[in-house]
Amino acid sequence: MTLLQALAYFFREALVSLGRSWKVSVLAVATIAVSLTVGGGVLLAASGLAERVDAWRQEARVVVYLDGEAEAVSRDDLLARLGATPWARRVEVVGAAEAADRFRRAFPSLADLVADGANTLPESVELVPAPETPAEEVEAWAAELAAHPAVEAVEDDRAWLAELDAAVSVARGAGLLLGGVLLAAAVFTIASVVRLTAFLYQDEIAVMRLVGATEFYIRGPFYAEGLLQGFLGGALAAAALAG
């Protein structure tokens, strides 16, 4: 018997065995599919969130809120200083009216909170850092600028993005751990089903050994059955994750 003939025999017998013990096979395939779907779902969510964080990082800004009661000289000095910031690739002054308009577009249900427009939100200056700008440089700059008499507050979007990035890393690590545990559970499930099937056919196996069948010939159908169960479970998990 050639190798191809042996493989055809293995898979033919595996299909027959799957049909005979279909309840156990369905349970094994479902366990594999659920395990891989849960593990893959966690990793997929972490990967998608990481991509979103990277996109947000490209749009991150440092926002300097101006003190509305500051003197004109201090305000002009601050604007000149912000305009000459070396690491900023774009500097934009956002008036109170524009800030209120942005708020209304972002939160339509809360538009009544900024009904007064220019008298509600403070004027601000938005600076977009260059991607290669070190976070430490921006932090030192923000701490120094906070003491300026015309500055009410300084906010750096990259601060909360760094915290979110750390959370994504933790989620990715937890996903890898969970995926490993679930994969081990799937392997254990397949092995248990194969052992159970082998136990059910122990009389036939004994007869095959008596007539001189090799271990490869005896075990081949069981390996093929486990392979088919794993393939079906993986295919279901892949379809679920694709959906």
PDB file of C-alpha atoms in Angstrom:
ATOM      1  CA  MET A   1       0.000   0.000   0.000  1.00  0.00           C
ATOM      2  CA  THR A   2       1.421   3.377  -1.010  1.00  0.00           C
ATOM      3  CA  LEU A   3       1.423   6.424   1.207  1.00  0.00           C
ATOM      4  CA  LEU A   4      -1.399   8.070  -0.761  1.00  0.00           C
ATOM      5  CA  GLN A   5      -3.497   4.940  -0.481  1.00  0.00           C
ATOM      6  CA  ALA A   6      -2.802   4.816   3.255  1.00  0.00           C
ATOM      7  CA  LEU A   7      -3.827   8.475   3.681  1.00  0.00           C
ATOM      8  CA  ALA A   8      -7.010   7.881   1.698  1.00  0.00           C
ATOM      9  CA  TYR A   9      -7.794   4.926   3.961  1.00  0.00           C
ATOM     10  CA  PHE A  10      -7.086   6.978   7.091  1.00  0.00           C
ATOM     11  CA  PHE A  11      -9.415   9.806   6.146  1.00  0.00           C
ATOM     12  CA  ARG A  12     -12.120   7.444   4.878  1.00  0.00           C
ATOM     13  CA  GLU A  13     -12.111   5.599   8.195  1.00  0.00           C
ATOM     14  CA  ALA A  14     -11.988   8.917  10.070  1.00  0.00           C
ATOM     15  CA  LEU A  15     -15.118  10.143   8.280  1.00  0.00           C
ATOM     16  CA  VAL A  16     -16.889   6.889   9.097  1.00  0.00           C
ATOM     17  CA  SER A  17     -15.880   7.251  12.753  1.00  0.00           C
ATOM     18  CA  LEU A  18     -17.072  10.849  12.853  1.00  0.00           C
ATOM     19  CA  GLY A  19     -20.436   9.735  11.498  1.00  0.00           C
ATOM     20  CA  ARG A  20     -20.754   6.926  14.034  1.00  0.00           C
ATOM     21  CA  SER A  21     -19.907   9.064  17.066  1.00  0.00           C
ATOM     22  CA  TRP A  22     -21.245  12.361  15.729  1.00  0.00           C
ATOM     23  CA  LYS A  23     -22.447  13.605  19.125  1.00  0.00           C
ATOM     24  CA  VAL A  24     -18.972  13.384  20.636  1.00  0.00           C
ATOM     25  CA  SER A  25     -17.469  14.837  17.469  1.00  0.00           C
ATOM     26  CA  VAL A  26     -19.854  17.803  17.480  1.00  0.00           C
ATOM     27  CA  LEU A  27     -18.959  18.477  21.117  1.00  0.00           C
ATOM     28  CA  ALA A  28     -15.241  18.361  20.324  1.00  0.00           C
ATOM     29  CA  VAL A  29     -15.579  20.636  17.278  1.00  0.00           C
ATOM     30  CA  ALA A  30     -17.735  23.104  19.239  1.00  0.00           C
ATOM     31  CA  THR A  31     -15.210  23.203  22.091  1.00  0.00           C
ATOM     32  CA  ILE A  32     -12.366  23.867  19.677  1.00  0.00           C
ATOM     33  CA  ALA A  33     -14.336  26.537  17.824  1.00  0.00           C
ATOM     34  CA  VAL A  34     -15.349  28.366  21.004  1.00  0.00           C
ATOM     35  CA  SER A  35     -11.828  28.207  22.446  1.00  0.00           C
ATOM     36  CA  LEU A  36     -10.221  29.597  19.303  1.00  0.00           C
ATOM     37  CA  THR A  37     -12.951  32.212  18.813  1.00  0.00           C
ATOM     38  CA  VAL A  38     -12.594  33.582  22.335  1.00  0.00           C
ATOM     39  CA  GLY A  39      -8.799  33.669  22.205  1.00  0.00           C
ATOM     40  CA  GLY A  40      -8.736  35.086  18.698  1.00  0.00           C
ATOM     41  CA  GLY A  41     -11.419  37.630  19.554  1.00  0.00           C
ATOM     42  CA  VAL A  42      -9.358  39.036  22.418  1.00  0.00           C
ATOM     43  CA  LEU A  43      -6.273  39.302  20.206  1.00  0.00           C
ATOM     44  CA  LEU A  44      -8.328  40.811  17.368  1.00  0.00           C
ATOM     45  CA  ALA A  45      -9.813  43.445  19.673  1.00  0.00           C
ATOM     46  CA  ALA A  46      -6.388  44.303  21.098  1.00  0.00           C
ATOM     47  CA  SER A  47      -4.921  44.576  17.600  1.00  0.00           C
ATOM     48  CA  GLY A  48      -7.746  46.833  16.415  1.00  0.00           C
ATOM     49  CA  LEU A  49      -7.450  49.049  19.465  1.00  0.00           C
ATOM     50  CA  ALA A  50      -3.674  49.296  18.981  1.00  0.00           C
ATOM     51  CA  GLU A  51      -4.221  50.476  15.408  1.00  0.00           C
ATOM     52  CA  ARG A  52      -6.743  53.036  16.640  1.00  0.00           C
ATOM     53  CA  VAL A  53      -4.313  54.290  19.278  1.00  0.00           C
ATOM     54  CA  ASP A  54      -1.645  54.718  16.591  1.00  0.00           C
ATOM     55  CA  ALA A  55      -4.114  56.713  14.484  1.00  0.00           C
ATOM     56  CA  TRP A  56      -5.031  58.874  17.484  1.00  0.00           C
ATOM     57  CA  ARG A  57      -1.348  59.402  18.224  1.00  0.00           C
ATOM     58  CA  GLN A  58      -0.895  60.932  14.784  1.00  0.00           C
ATOM     59  CA  GLU A  59      -3.681  63.391  15.635  1.00  0.00           C
ATOM     60  CA  ALA A  60      -2.552  64.072  19.220  1.00  0.00           C
ATOM     61  CA  ARG A  61      -2.374  67.700  20.257  1.00  0.00           C
ATOM     62  CA  VAL A  62      -1.114  69.832  23.089  1.00  0.00           C
ATOM     63  CA  VAL A  63      -3.832  72.306  24.054  1.00  0.00           C
ATOM     64  CA  VAL A  64      -2.974  75.516  25.908  1.00  0.00           C
ATOM     65  CA  TYR A  65      -6.013  77.204  27.441  1.00  0.00           C
ATOM     66  CA  LEU A  66      -5.712  80.977  27.770  1.00  0.00           C
ATOM     67  CA  ASP A  67      -6.712  82.879  30.860  1.00  0.00           C
ATOM     68  CA  GLY A  68      -9.517  85.208  29.820  1.00  0.00           C
ATOM     69  CA  GLU A  69      -8.546  87.728  32.502  1.00  0.00           C
ATOM     70  CA  ALA A  70      -4.871  87.929  31.522  1.00  0.00           C
ATOM     71  CA  GLU A  71      -3.429  91.239  30.361  1.00  0.00           C
ATOM     72  CA  ALA A  72      -3.093  91.841  26.643  1.00  0.00           C
ATOM     73  CA  VAL A  73       0.708  92.072  26.915  1.00  0.00           C
ATOM     74  CA  SER A  74       0.941  88.638  28.570  1.00  0.00           C
ATOM     75  CA  ARG A  75      -1.454  87.189  26.045  1.00  0.00           C
ATOM     76  CA  ASP A  76       0.528  88.545  23.078  1.00  0.00           C
ATOM     77  CA  ASP A  77       3.771  87.295  24.615  1.00  0.00           C
ATOM     78  CA  LEU A  78       2.253  83.837  25.060  1.00  0.00           C
ATOM     79  CA  LEU A  79       0.960  83.682  21.480  1.00  0.00           C
ATOM     80  CA  ALA A  80       4.359  84.716  20.130  1.00  0.00           C
ATOM     81  CA  ARG A  81       6.058  82.104  22.261  1.00  0.00           C
ATOM     82  CA  LEU A  82       3.671  79.380  21.147  1.00  0.00           C
ATOM     83  CA  GLY A  83       4.080  80.343  17.512  1.00  0.00           C
ATOM     84  CA  ALA A  84       7.843  79.826  17.805  1.00  0.00           C
ATOM     85  CA  THR A  85       7.609  76.388  19.428  1.00  0.00           C
ATOM     86  CA  PRO A  86      10.327  74.313  17.676  1.00  0.00           C
ATOM     87  CA  TRP A  87       8.719  70.873  17.907  1.00  0.00           C
ATOM     88  CA  ALA A  88       5.227  71.892  16.744  1.00  0.00           C
ATOM     89  CA  ARG A  89       4.455  71.208  13.095  1.00  0.00           C
ATOM     90  CA  ARG A  90       1.206  73.163  13.325  1.00  0.00           C
ATOM     91  CA  VAL A  91      -0.101  75.842  15.689  1.00  0.00           C
ATOM     92  CA  GLU A  92      -3.756  76.864  15.592  1.00  0.00           C
ATOM     93  CA  VAL A  93      -5.586  79.454  17.680  1.00  0.00           C
ATOM     94  CA  VAL A  94      -9.098  78.291  18.592  1.00  0.00           C
ATOM     95  CA  GLY A  95     -11.420  81.084  19.648  1.00  0.00           C
ATOM     96  CA  ALA A  96     -14.169  80.655  22.188  1.00  0.00           C
ATOM     97  CA  ALA A  97     -16.873  80.765  19.518  1.00  0.00           C
ATOM     98  CA  GLU A  98     -15.148  78.077  17.447  1.00  0.00           C
ATOM     99  CA  ALA A  99     -14.629  75.940  20.549  1.00  0.00           C
ATOM    100  CA  ALA A 100     -18.341  76.198  21.320  1.00  0.00           C
ATOM    101  CA  ASP A 101     -19.177  75.250  17.740  1.00  0.00           C
ATOM    102  CA  ARG A 102     -16.890  72.193  17.947  1.00  0.00           C
ATOM    103  CA  PHE A 103     -18.594  71.186  21.185  1.00  0.00           C
ATOM    104  CA  ARG A 104     -22.032  71.423  19.614  1.00  0.00           C
ATOM    105  CA  ARG A 105     -20.946  69.254  16.664  1.00  0.00           C
ATOM    106  CA  ALA A 106     -19.357  66.644  18.918  1.00  0.00           C
ATOM    107  CA  PHE A 107     -22.171  66.575  21.504  1.00  0.00           C
ATOM    108  CA  PRO A 108     -25.452  67.629  19.873  1.00  0.00           C
ATOM    109  CA  SER A 109     -27.513  66.536  22.871  1.00  0.00           C
ATOM    110  CA  LEU A 110     -25.513  68.903  25.133  1.00  0.00           C
ATOM    111  CA  ALA A 111     -25.618  71.901  22.821  1.00  0.00           C
ATOM    112  CA  ASP A 112     -27.658  73.891  25.352  1.00  0.00           C
ATOM    113  CA  LEU A 113     -24.632  73.986  27.679  1.00  0.00           C
ATOM    114  CA  VAL A 114     -22.786  76.258  25.257  1.00  0.00           C
ATOM    115  CA  ALA A 115     -25.745  78.328  24.113  1.00  0.00           C
ATOM    116  CA  ASP A 116     -23.872  81.528  24.952  1.00  0.00           C
ATOM    117  CA  GLY A 117     -21.119  80.573  22.518  1.00  0.00           C
ATOM    118  CA  ALA A 118     -18.176  82.922  23.011  1.00  0.00           C
ATOM    119  CA  ASN A 119     -18.895  83.417  26.718  1.00  0.00           C
ATOM    120  CA  THR A 120     -18.847  79.730  27.628  1.00  0.00           C
ATOM    121  CA  LEU A 121     -15.567  78.080  26.618  1.00  0.00           C
ATOM    122  CA  PRO A 122     -12.074  79.581  26.929  1.00  0.00           C
ATOM    123  CA  GLU A 123      -9.867  80.508  24.029  1.00  0.00           C
ATOM    124  CA  SER A 124      -7.095  78.021  23.388  1.00  0.00           C
ATOM    125  CA  VAL A 125      -4.072  77.297  21.222  1.00  0.00           C
ATOM    126  CA  GLU A 126      -3.598  73.804  19.743  1.00  0.00           C
ATOM    127  CA  LEU A 127      -0.112  72.568  18.917  1.00  0.00           C
ATOM    128  CA  VAL A 128       0.407  69.398  16.887  1.00  0.00           C
ATOM    129  CA  PRO A 129       3.766  67.818  17.822  1.00  0.00           C
ATOM    130  CA  ALA A 130       6.003  66.297  15.184  1.00  0.00           C
ATOM    131  CA  PRO A 131       5.874  62.460  15.399  1.00  0.00           C
ATOM    132  CA  GLU A 132       9.534  62.207  16.385  1.00  0.00           C
ATOM    133  CA  THR A 133       9.205  64.675  19.277  1.00  0.00           C
ATOM    134  CA  PRO A 134      10.224  63.006  22.592  1.00  0.00           C
ATOM    135  CA  ALA A 135       7.443  62.970  25.178  1.00  0.00           C
ATOM    136  CA  GLU A 136       9.869  64.206  27.842  1.00  0.00           C
ATOM    137  CA  GLU A 137      10.561  67.371  25.852  1.00  0.00           C
ATOM    138  CA  VAL A 138       6.858  68.173  25.580  1.00  0.00           C
ATOM    139  CA  GLU A 139       6.282  67.424  29.272  1.00  0.00           C
ATOM    140  CA  ALA A 140       9.108  69.751  30.336  1.00  0.00           C
ATOM    141  CA  TRP A 141       7.829  72.442  27.988  1.00  0.00           C
ATOM    142  CA  ALA A 142       4.267  72.106  29.339  1.00  0.00           C
ATOM    143  CA  ALA A 143       5.416  72.271  32.959  1.00  0.00           C
ATOM    144  CA  GLU A 144       7.395  75.436  32.257  1.00  0.00           C
ATOM    145  CA  LEU A 145       4.580  77.021  30.263  1.00  0.00           C
ATOM    146  CA  ALA A 146       1.990  76.344  32.979  1.00  0.00           C
ATOM    147  CA  ALA A 147       3.613  79.080  35.073  1.00  0.00           C
ATOM    148  CA  HIS A 148       2.955  81.734  32.414  1.00  0.00           C
ATOM    149  CA  PRO A 149       0.478  84.375  33.663  1.00  0.00           C
ATOM    150  CA  ALA A 150      -1.695  84.074  30.531  1.00  0.00           C
ATOM    151  CA  VAL A 151      -2.034  80.285  30.763  1.00  0.00           C
ATOM    152  CA  GLU A 152      -4.984  78.732  32.554  1.00  0.00           C
ATOM    153  CA  ALA A 153      -4.160  75.057  31.840  1.00  0.00           C
ATOM    154  CA  VAL A 154      -2.106  72.824  29.532  1.00  0.00           C
ATOM    155  CA  GLU A 155      -3.323  69.427  28.345  1.00  0.00           C
ATOM    156  CA  ASP A 156      -1.323  66.875  26.375  1.00  0.00           C
ATOM    157  CA  ASP A 157      -3.351  64.243  24.516  1.00  0.00           C
ATOM    158  CA  ARG A 158      -0.345  61.933  24.422  1.00  0.00           C
ATOM    159  CA  ALA A 159      -0.491  61.524  28.202  1.00  0.00           C
ATOM    160  CA  TRP A 160      -3.778  59.623  28.140  1.00  0.00           C
ATOM    161  CA  LEU A 161      -2.749  57.906  24.906  1.00  0.00           C
ATOM    162  CA  ALA A 162       0.298  56.507  26.716  1.00  0.00           C
ATOM    163  CA  GLU A 163      -2.002  55.140  29.437  1.00  0.00           C
ATOM    164  CA  LEU A 164      -4.291  53.651  26.797  1.00  0.00           C
ATOM    165  CA  ASP A 165      -1.298  52.131  25.015  1.00  0.00           C
ATOM    166  CA  ALA A 166      -0.236  50.471  28.273  1.00  0.00           C
ATOM    167  CA  ALA A 167      -3.756  49.096  28.695  1.00  0.00           C
ATOM    168  CA  VAL A 168      -3.624  47.703  25.149  1.00  0.00           C
ATOM    169  CA  SER A 169      -0.312  45.991  25.924  1.00  0.00           C
ATOM    170  CA  VAL A 170      -1.838  44.416  29.021  1.00  0.00           C
ATOM    171  CA  ALA A 171      -4.873  43.298  27.009  1.00  0.00           C
ATOM    172  CA  ARG A 172      -2.626  41.820  24.318  1.00  0.00           C
ATOM    173  CA  GLY A 173      -0.624  39.912  26.931  1.00  0.00           C
ATOM    174  CA  ALA A 174      -3.817  38.658  28.568  1.00  0.00           C
ATOM    175  CA  GLY A 175      -5.093  37.632  25.138  1.00  0.00           C
ATOM    176  CA  LEU A 176      -1.946  35.659  24.402  1.00  0.00           C
ATOM    177  CA  LEU A 177      -2.174  33.943  27.781  1.00  0.00           C
ATOM    178  CA  LEU A 178      -5.876  33.202  27.344  1.00  0.00           C
ATOM    179  CA  GLY A 179      -5.288  32.015  23.788  1.00  0.00           C
ATOM    180  CA  GLY A 180      -2.555  29.658  24.980  1.00  0.00           C
ATOM    181  CA  VAL A 181      -4.765  28.233  27.714  1.00  0.00           C
ATOM    182  CA  LEU A 182      -7.701  27.772  25.341  1.00  0.00           C
ATOM    183  CA  LEU A 183      -5.448  26.233  22.700  1.00  0.00           C
ATOM    184  CA  ALA A 184      -4.166  23.759  25.278  1.00  0.00           C
ATOM    185  CA  ALA A 185      -7.782  23.006  26.203  1.00  0.00           C
ATOM    186  CA  ALA A 186      -8.618  22.413  22.533  1.00  0.00           C
ATOM    187  CA  VAL A 187      -5.670  20.043  22.141  1.00  0.00           C
ATOM    188  CA  PHE A 188      -6.700  18.213  25.314  1.00  0.00           C
ATOM    189  CA  THR A 189     -10.258  17.915  23.973  1.00  0.00           C
ATOM    190  CA  ILE A 190      -9.096  16.397  20.685  1.00  0.00           C
ATOM    191  CA  ALA A 191      -6.747  14.003  22.470  1.00  0.00           C
ATOM    192  CA  SER A 192      -9.507  12.910  24.848  1.00  0.00           C
ATOM    193  CA  VAL A 193     -11.954  12.292  22.009  1.00  0.00           C
ATOM    194  CA  VAL A 194      -9.356  10.317  20.056  1.00  0.00           C
ATOM    195  CA  ARG A 195      -8.558   8.201  23.130  1.00  0.00           C
ATOM    196  CA  LEU A 196     -12.270   7.623  23.709  1.00  0.00           C
ATOM    197  CA  THR A 197     -12.739   6.565  20.103  1.00  0.00           C
ATOM    198  CA  ALA A 198      -9.753   4.229  20.321  1.00  0.00           C
ATOM    199  CA  PHE A 199     -11.259   2.673  23.458  1.00  0.00           C
ATOM    200  CA  LEU A 200     -14.561   2.064  21.661  1.00  0.00           C
ATOM    201  CA  TYR A 201     -12.727   0.212  18.879  1.00  0.00           C
ATOM    202  CA  GLN A 202     -10.297  -1.686  21.075  1.00  0.00           C
ATOM    203  CA  ASP A 203     -11.638  -5.081  19.902  1.00  0.00           C
ATOM    204  CA  GLU A 204     -11.101  -4.163  16.255  1.00  0.00           C
ATOM    205  CA  ILE A 205      -7.630  -2.832  17.099  1.00  0.00           C
ATOM    206  CA  ALA A 206      -6.770  -6.124  18.823  1.00  0.00           C
ATOM    207  CA  VAL A 207      -7.834  -8.099  15.736  1.00  0.00           C
ATOM    208  CA  MET A 208      -5.778  -5.826  13.466  1.00  0.00           C
ATOM    209  CA  ARG A 209      -2.699  -6.403  15.634  1.00  0.00           C
ATOM    210  CA  LEU A 210      -3.261 -10.163  15.463  1.00  0.00           C
ATOM    211  CA  VAL A 211      -3.257 -10.127  11.675  1.00  0.00           C
ATOM    212  CA  GLY A 212      -0.007  -8.111  11.588  1.00  0.00           C
ATOM    213  CA  ALA A 213      -1.183  -4.508  11.076  1.00  0.00           C
ATOM    214  CA  THR A 214       1.476  -1.926  11.931  1.00  0.00           C
ATOM    215  CA  GLU A 215       0.971   0.792  14.547  1.00  0.00           C
ATOM    216  CA  PHE A 216       1.080   3.406  11.810  1.00  0.00           C
ATOM    217  CA  TYR A 217      -1.776   1.666   9.993  1.00  0.00           C
ATOM    218  CA  ILE A 218      -3.767   1.299  13.228  1.00  0.00           C
ATOM    219  CA  ARG A 219      -3.283   4.814  14.576  1.00  0.00           C
ATOM    220  CA  GLY A 220      -3.566   6.641  11.260  1.00  0.00           C
ATOM    221  CA  PRO A 221      -7.404   6.861  11.208  1.00  0.00           C
ATOM    222  CA  PHE A 222      -7.436   8.260  14.748  1.00  0.00           C
ATOM    223  CA  TYR A 223      -4.872  10.928  13.872  1.00  0.00           C
ATOM    224  CA  ALA A 224      -6.883  11.797  10.759  1.00  0.00           C
ATOM    225  CA  GLU A 225     -10.050  12.065  12.878  1.00  0.00           C
ATOM    226  CA  GLY A 226      -8.369  14.456  15.285  1.00  0.00           C
ATOM    227  CA  LEU A 227      -7.025  16.460  12.338  1.00  0.00           C
ATOM    228  CA  LEU A 228     -10.506  16.745  10.829  1.00  0.00           C
ATOM    229  CA  GLN A 229     -12.012  17.842  14.135  1.00  0.00           C
ATOM    230  CA  GLY A 230      -9.335  20.476  14.581  1.00  0.00           C
ATOM    231  CA  PHE A 231      -9.791  21.691  11.006  1.00  0.00           C
ATOM    232  CA  LEU A 232     -13.564  21.981  11.387  1.00  0.00           C
ATOM    233  CA  GLY A 233     -13.253  23.797  14.720  1.00  0.00           C
ATOM    234  CA  GLY A 234     -10.623  26.141  13.305  1.00  0.00           C
ATOM    235  CA  ALA A 235     -12.729  26.836  10.224  1.00  0.00           C
ATOM    236  CA  LEU A 236     -15.754  27.732  12.373  1.00  0.00           C
ATOM    237  CA  ALA A 237     -13.608  29.986  14.575  1.00  0.00           C
ATOM    238  CA  ALA A 238     -12.093  31.691  11.519  1.00  0.00           C
ATOM    239  CA  ALA A 239     -15.571  32.275  10.075  1.00  0.00           C
ATOM    240  CA  ALA A 240     -16.780  33.736  13.382  1.00  0.00           C
ATOM    241  CA  LEU A 241     -13.772  36.050  13.655  1.00  0.00           C
ATOM    242  CA  ALA A 242     -14.131  37.112  10.009  1.00  0.00           C
ATOM    243  CA  GLY A 243     -17.771  37.961  10.711  1.00  0.00           C
TER     244      GLY A 243
END
